[in-house]
Amino acid sequence: MAARQITIYEDVAALADNAASHIVAQAHAAVAARGHFFIALSGGSTPKHVYQRLAAAPLSEQMPWRQTYVFFGDERAVPLDSSLSNYRMACNSMLKLVPIPDDHVKPILGQGHDLDSAAQHYARVVRSFVPGATPRFDLVLLGMGPDGHTASLFPNSPALAATNELVVATPVAPLEPHVQRITFTTTLINAAAEIVFLVAGADKARTLANVLEGPPKHNVLPSQQVSPVHGEVRWLLDRAAAGELQQNYG
Ligand code: 6PG
């Protein structure tokens, strides 16, 4: 079983400060060891706070941007300039504000394409940069929805069974925005050296307790399927999201 670490912060601001500092530290460790840092970003409101911190001093000046390659763990099938796009959110909150080379940022191109082909294309892009028989990201950032979804792996989605693929297209999402998605599979996520969940808000508390402390229900709670093969998973929570956990993680 993968090493799992759970940390509870007072509020989303403290969670985001610590997550951003952790990313900078992991980036330096990866660059020192291998010369590059490969990260997959998540959409969602909690990661946005983290991106804003990485884009501001002092962390923006400490991050090894020129050795960093940014991918996306999932994307909505919308134009990249849509307000619904995870790429656009990451650009506006971080990427366009920092000195990362343009060609180190790899958006998922979903809109206007056959989505299955777009997913296969993105898998090839990942393979061409990220080393490993199953490409091994240095860090995959994930959020979790109130239904237990992560990336765009929704409860009972056929994408959960696509373990021979790295990236797949999904049916229209059961939550807002109701659009099709493209997502990393659990195979690609679980190959990462480190996976960091960012979970904030009381609306996630019940589900989070089920995911972390309840019996396995992998298809109903996709976040339970996240378990790195040779890596670590960290859950960074705010007090509200952790409100229904029974065990003591102090
Ligand atoms: C997306 C995300 C999704 C998100 C969770 C949590 O495209 O919507 O990648 O998996 O991370 O829904 O989002 P919040 O942090 O906004 O709750």
Short mmCIF file of C-alpha atoms and ligand atoms in Angstrom, two decimals:
data_model
loop_
_atom_site.label_atom_id
_atom_site.label_comp_id
_atom_site.label_asym_id
_atom_site.label_seq_id
_atom_site.Cartn_x
_atom_site.Cartn_y
_atom_site.Cartn_z
CA MET A 1 0.00 0.00 0.00
CA ALA A 2 1.20 3.50 -0.84
CA ALA A 3 2.54 5.73 1.88
CA ARG A 4 -0.27 8.14 2.81
CA GLN A 5 0.15 11.38 4.71
CA ILE A 6 -2.75 13.52 5.88
CA THR A 7 -2.29 17.11 7.09
CA ILE A 8 -5.05 19.38 8.32
CA TYR A 9 -4.66 23.18 8.09
CA GLU A 10 -6.71 25.84 9.81
CA ASP A 11 -8.17 27.23 6.60
CA VAL A 12 -7.75 27.23 2.85
CA ALA A 13 -5.18 30.06 3.02
CA ALA A 14 -2.86 28.02 5.24
CA LEU A 15 -3.47 24.94 3.09
CA ALA A 16 -2.54 26.88 -0.05
CA ASP A 17 0.59 28.45 1.53
CA ASN A 18 1.89 25.04 2.55
CA ALA A 19 0.97 23.34 -0.73
CA ALA A 20 2.73 26.03 -2.75
CA SER A 21 5.90 25.82 -0.62
CA HIS A 22 5.82 22.05 -0.92
CA ILE A 23 5.62 22.26 -4.71
CA VAL A 24 8.66 24.55 -4.83
CA ALA A 25 10.62 22.14 -2.62
CA GLN A 26 9.63 19.13 -4.76
CA ALA A 27 10.51 21.02 -7.93
CA HIS A 28 14.02 21.73 -6.63
CA ALA A 29 14.47 18.11 -5.55
CA ALA A 30 13.40 16.82 -8.99
CA VAL A 31 15.61 19.30 -10.84
CA ALA A 32 18.59 18.42 -8.62
CA ALA A 33 18.03 14.69 -9.23
CA ARG A 34 17.01 14.63 -12.90
CA GLY A 35 17.24 18.12 -14.39
CA HIS A 36 13.47 18.59 -14.90
CA PHE A 37 10.26 18.89 -12.92
CA PHE A 38 7.14 17.36 -14.47
CA ILE A 39 3.89 18.41 -12.81
CA ALA A 40 0.24 17.78 -13.73
CA LEU A 41 -2.17 20.48 -12.56
CA SER A 42 -5.75 20.12 -11.40
CA GLY A 43 -8.73 22.35 -12.07
CA GLY A 44 -10.98 23.56 -9.29
CA SER A 45 -11.13 26.42 -6.83
CA THR A 46 -8.75 25.02 -4.18
CA PRO A 47 -5.78 24.59 -6.56
CA LYS A 48 -6.35 28.12 -7.86
CA HIS A 49 -5.30 29.51 -4.45
CA VAL A 50 -2.09 27.48 -4.74
CA TYR A 51 -1.35 28.74 -8.26
CA GLN A 52 -1.80 32.34 -7.12
CA ARG A 53 0.82 31.82 -4.42
CA LEU A 54 3.28 30.23 -6.83
CA ALA A 55 2.85 33.26 -9.09
CA ALA A 56 3.63 35.77 -6.34
CA ALA A 57 6.88 36.65 -4.56
CA PRO A 58 8.69 35.08 -2.84
CA LEU A 59 7.73 31.67 -4.29
CA SER A 60 7.56 32.91 -7.90
CA GLU A 61 11.26 33.81 -7.61
CA GLN A 62 12.22 30.50 -6.00
CA MET A 63 10.47 28.15 -8.44
CA PRO A 64 12.77 26.66 -11.14
CA TRP A 65 10.40 27.68 -13.95
CA ARG A 66 12.85 27.06 -16.79
CA GLN A 67 13.16 23.39 -15.81
CA THR A 68 9.44 22.95 -15.12
CA TYR A 69 7.01 21.24 -17.53
CA VAL A 70 3.30 21.72 -16.87
CA PHE A 71 0.62 19.25 -17.94
CA PHE A 72 -3.06 19.01 -17.02
CA GLY A 73 -4.64 16.05 -15.26
CA ASP A 74 -7.99 16.85 -16.82
CA GLU A 75 -9.75 19.36 -19.03
CA ARG A 76 -13.27 20.25 -20.01
CA ALA A 77 -14.22 19.97 -23.71
CA VAL A 78 -14.40 23.73 -24.14
CA PRO A 79 -12.22 26.25 -25.99
CA LEU A 80 -8.97 27.04 -24.17
CA ASP A 81 -10.09 30.66 -23.74
CA SER A 82 -13.43 29.63 -22.17
CA SER A 83 -13.99 30.66 -18.56
CA LEU A 84 -14.66 26.93 -17.93
CA SER A 85 -11.21 25.83 -19.12
CA ASN A 86 -8.79 24.46 -16.53
CA TYR A 87 -5.94 25.67 -18.76
CA ARG A 88 -7.30 29.21 -18.78
CA MET A 89 -7.68 29.19 -14.99
CA ALA A 90 -4.07 28.04 -14.56
CA CYS A 91 -2.86 30.63 -17.10
CA ASN A 92 -4.68 33.53 -15.51
CA SER A 93 -3.77 32.62 -11.95
CA MET A 94 -0.17 31.55 -12.59
CA LEU A 95 1.28 30.56 -15.95
CA LYS A 96 1.09 33.88 -17.76
CA LEU A 97 2.58 35.64 -14.74
CA VAL A 98 5.77 33.56 -14.39
CA PRO A 99 8.86 32.99 -16.58
CA ILE A 100 8.00 29.45 -17.71
CA PRO A 101 8.91 28.88 -21.38
CA ASP A 102 5.73 28.76 -23.51
CA ASP A 103 6.61 25.36 -24.94
CA HIS A 104 6.86 23.85 -21.44
CA VAL A 105 3.09 24.26 -20.97
CA LYS A 106 1.03 21.43 -22.47
CA PRO A 107 -2.70 22.16 -22.62
CA ILE A 108 -5.17 19.39 -23.45
CA LEU A 109 -6.75 20.36 -26.77
CA GLY A 110 -10.30 19.07 -26.45
CA GLN A 111 -12.56 21.52 -28.20
CA GLY A 112 -13.28 21.03 -31.89
CA HIS A 113 -11.62 17.62 -32.04
CA ASP A 114 -12.85 14.09 -31.80
CA LEU A 115 -12.35 13.66 -28.05
CA ASP A 116 -11.03 10.10 -28.21
CA SER A 117 -8.37 11.21 -30.69
CA ALA A 118 -7.61 14.24 -28.54
CA ALA A 119 -7.12 11.98 -25.50
CA GLN A 120 -4.80 9.66 -27.47
CA HIS A 121 -2.87 12.65 -28.74
CA TYR A 122 -2.38 13.97 -25.22
CA ALA A 123 -1.18 10.54 -24.07
CA ARG A 124 1.47 10.71 -26.81
CA VAL A 125 2.50 14.20 -25.68
CA VAL A 126 2.87 12.93 -22.11
CA ARG A 127 4.90 9.91 -23.29
CA SER A 128 7.20 12.08 -25.38
CA PHE A 129 8.26 14.18 -22.37
CA VAL A 130 7.73 12.30 -19.14
CA PRO A 131 10.08 9.35 -18.58
CA GLY A 132 8.98 5.86 -17.56
CA ALA A 133 7.32 2.79 -19.11
CA THR A 134 4.21 4.29 -17.59
CA PRO A 135 5.19 7.98 -17.52
CA ARG A 136 6.11 8.95 -13.98
CA PHE A 137 5.22 12.53 -13.10
CA ASP A 138 7.19 14.08 -10.27
CA LEU A 139 3.93 15.47 -8.90
CA VAL A 140 0.25 15.12 -9.78
CA LEU A 141 -2.04 17.66 -8.12
CA LEU A 142 -5.64 16.60 -7.59
CA GLY A 143 -8.81 18.07 -6.16
CA MET A 144 -11.79 16.11 -4.90
CA GLY A 145 -15.43 16.95 -5.59
CA PRO A 146 -18.24 16.54 -3.04
CA ASP A 147 -19.23 13.32 -4.88
CA GLY A 148 -15.74 11.84 -4.45
CA HIS A 149 -14.62 12.46 -8.03
CA THR A 150 -11.07 13.41 -8.79
CA ALA A 151 -9.56 14.75 -12.01
CA SER A 152 -12.54 13.99 -14.33
CA LEU A 153 -13.04 10.48 -12.94
CA PHE A 154 -16.65 10.63 -11.79
CA PRO A 155 -18.51 7.94 -9.82
CA ASN A 156 -19.25 4.89 -11.99
CA SER A 157 -17.61 6.48 -15.03
CA PRO A 158 -16.37 4.10 -17.76
CA ALA A 159 -13.08 6.03 -17.50
CA LEU A 160 -12.42 4.23 -14.21
CA ALA A 161 -12.13 0.92 -16.05
CA ALA A 162 -9.79 2.24 -18.75
CA THR A 163 -6.66 1.01 -17.03
CA ASN A 164 -4.81 0.18 -20.25
CA GLU A 165 -4.92 3.84 -21.31
CA LEU A 166 -3.10 6.88 -19.97
CA VAL A 167 -5.64 9.52 -20.97
CA VAL A 168 -9.29 9.06 -21.96
CA ALA A 169 -12.37 11.03 -23.00
CA THR A 170 -15.36 10.83 -20.66
CA PRO A 171 -19.11 11.20 -21.11
CA VAL A 172 -20.78 14.46 -20.13
CA ALA A 173 -19.96 15.13 -16.47
CA PRO A 174 -22.76 14.60 -13.93
CA LEU A 175 -21.72 17.86 -12.19
CA GLU A 176 -21.38 21.44 -13.44
CA PRO A 177 -20.15 22.20 -15.98
CA HIS A 178 -22.09 19.48 -17.81
CA VAL A 179 -19.62 18.98 -20.63
CA GLN A 180 -17.49 16.09 -21.77
CA ARG A 181 -13.99 15.90 -20.33
CA ILE A 182 -10.59 14.44 -21.03
CA THR A 183 -8.82 12.96 -18.04
CA PHE A 184 -5.74 11.10 -16.85
CA THR A 185 -6.64 7.54 -15.93
CA THR A 186 -5.83 6.01 -12.56
CA THR A 187 -2.98 4.17 -14.32
CA LEU A 188 -1.22 7.42 -15.19
CA ILE A 189 -2.07 9.12 -11.89
CA ASN A 190 -0.85 6.16 -9.82
CA ALA A 191 2.48 5.99 -11.64
CA ALA A 192 3.46 9.39 -10.19
CA ALA A 193 6.26 9.79 -7.69
CA GLU A 194 3.96 11.96 -5.61
CA ILE A 195 0.26 12.77 -5.64
CA VAL A 196 -1.05 15.74 -3.68
CA PHE A 197 -4.77 16.14 -3.00
CA LEU A 198 -5.99 19.63 -2.15
CA VAL A 199 -9.38 19.47 -0.44
CA ALA A 200 -11.16 22.38 1.25
CA GLY A 201 -14.69 23.12 2.36
CA ALA A 202 -17.38 21.62 4.59
CA ASP A 203 -19.33 20.34 1.57
CA LYS A 204 -16.61 17.68 1.13
CA ALA A 205 -16.46 16.55 4.78
CA ARG A 206 -18.84 13.56 4.65
CA THR A 207 -17.41 12.23 1.40
CA LEU A 208 -13.85 12.75 2.56
CA ALA A 209 -14.50 10.68 5.68
CA ASN A 210 -15.90 7.91 3.47
CA VAL A 211 -12.93 8.10 1.10
CA LEU A 212 -10.24 8.08 3.79
CA GLU A 213 -11.83 6.01 6.53
CA GLY A 214 -14.74 4.12 5.00
CA PRO A 215 -14.80 0.70 3.34
CA PRO A 216 -13.49 0.45 -0.24
CA LYS A 217 -16.11 1.51 -2.80
CA HIS A 218 -13.79 2.27 -5.65
CA ASN A 219 -16.36 2.88 -8.37
CA VAL A 220 -18.58 5.02 -6.18
CA LEU A 221 -15.69 7.00 -4.68
CA PRO A 222 -13.12 7.40 -7.46
CA SER A 223 -10.69 9.22 -5.14
CA GLN A 224 -10.24 5.88 -3.34
CA GLN A 225 -8.63 4.51 -6.50
CA VAL A 226 -5.74 6.93 -6.13
CA SER A 227 -2.88 4.94 -4.66
CA PRO A 228 0.56 5.42 -6.19
CA VAL A 229 2.33 2.22 -7.24
CA HIS A 230 5.77 3.41 -6.12
CA GLY A 231 5.14 6.79 -4.61
CA GLU A 232 3.46 8.82 -1.94
CA VAL A 233 0.04 10.39 -1.61
CA ARG A 234 -0.46 13.48 0.52
CA TRP A 235 -3.85 14.81 1.51
CA LEU A 236 -3.74 18.51 2.36
CA LEU A 237 -7.05 19.44 3.98
CA ASP A 238 -8.61 22.43 5.63
CA ARG A 239 -10.36 22.03 8.98
CA ALA A 240 -13.80 22.26 7.36
CA ALA A 241 -13.15 19.41 4.92
CA ALA A 242 -11.64 17.33 7.73
CA GLY A 243 -14.67 17.97 9.98
CA GLU A 244 -16.07 14.43 9.86
CA LEU A 245 -12.83 12.44 10.10
CA GLN A 246 -12.84 10.15 13.13
CA GLN A 247 -9.15 9.39 13.45
CA ASN A 248 -6.60 11.81 14.78
CA TYR A 249 -4.16 13.01 12.13
CA GLY A 250 -2.35 15.54 14.33
C1 6PG B 1 -12.27 19.88 -12.66
C2 6PG B 1 -11.29 19.39 -11.66
C3 6PG B 1 -11.94 18.61 -10.54
C4 6PG B 1 -11.75 19.43 -9.27
C5 6PG B 1 -12.64 19.00 -8.15
C6 6PG B 1 -12.47 19.84 -6.92
O1 6PG B 1 -11.97 19.94 -13.82
O2 6PG B 1 -13.36 20.26 -12.23
O3 6PG B 1 -10.09 18.99 -12.07
O4 6PG B 1 -11.50 17.32 -10.34
O5 6PG B 1 -10.42 19.36 -8.86
O6 6PG B 1 -13.96 19.13 -8.60
O7 6PG B 1 -12.68 21.16 -7.22
P1 6PG B 1 -12.77 22.29 -6.09
O8 6PG B 1 -11.42 22.46 -5.54
O9 6PG B 1 -13.26 23.50 -6.85
O10 6PG B 1 -13.76 21.83 -5.10
#
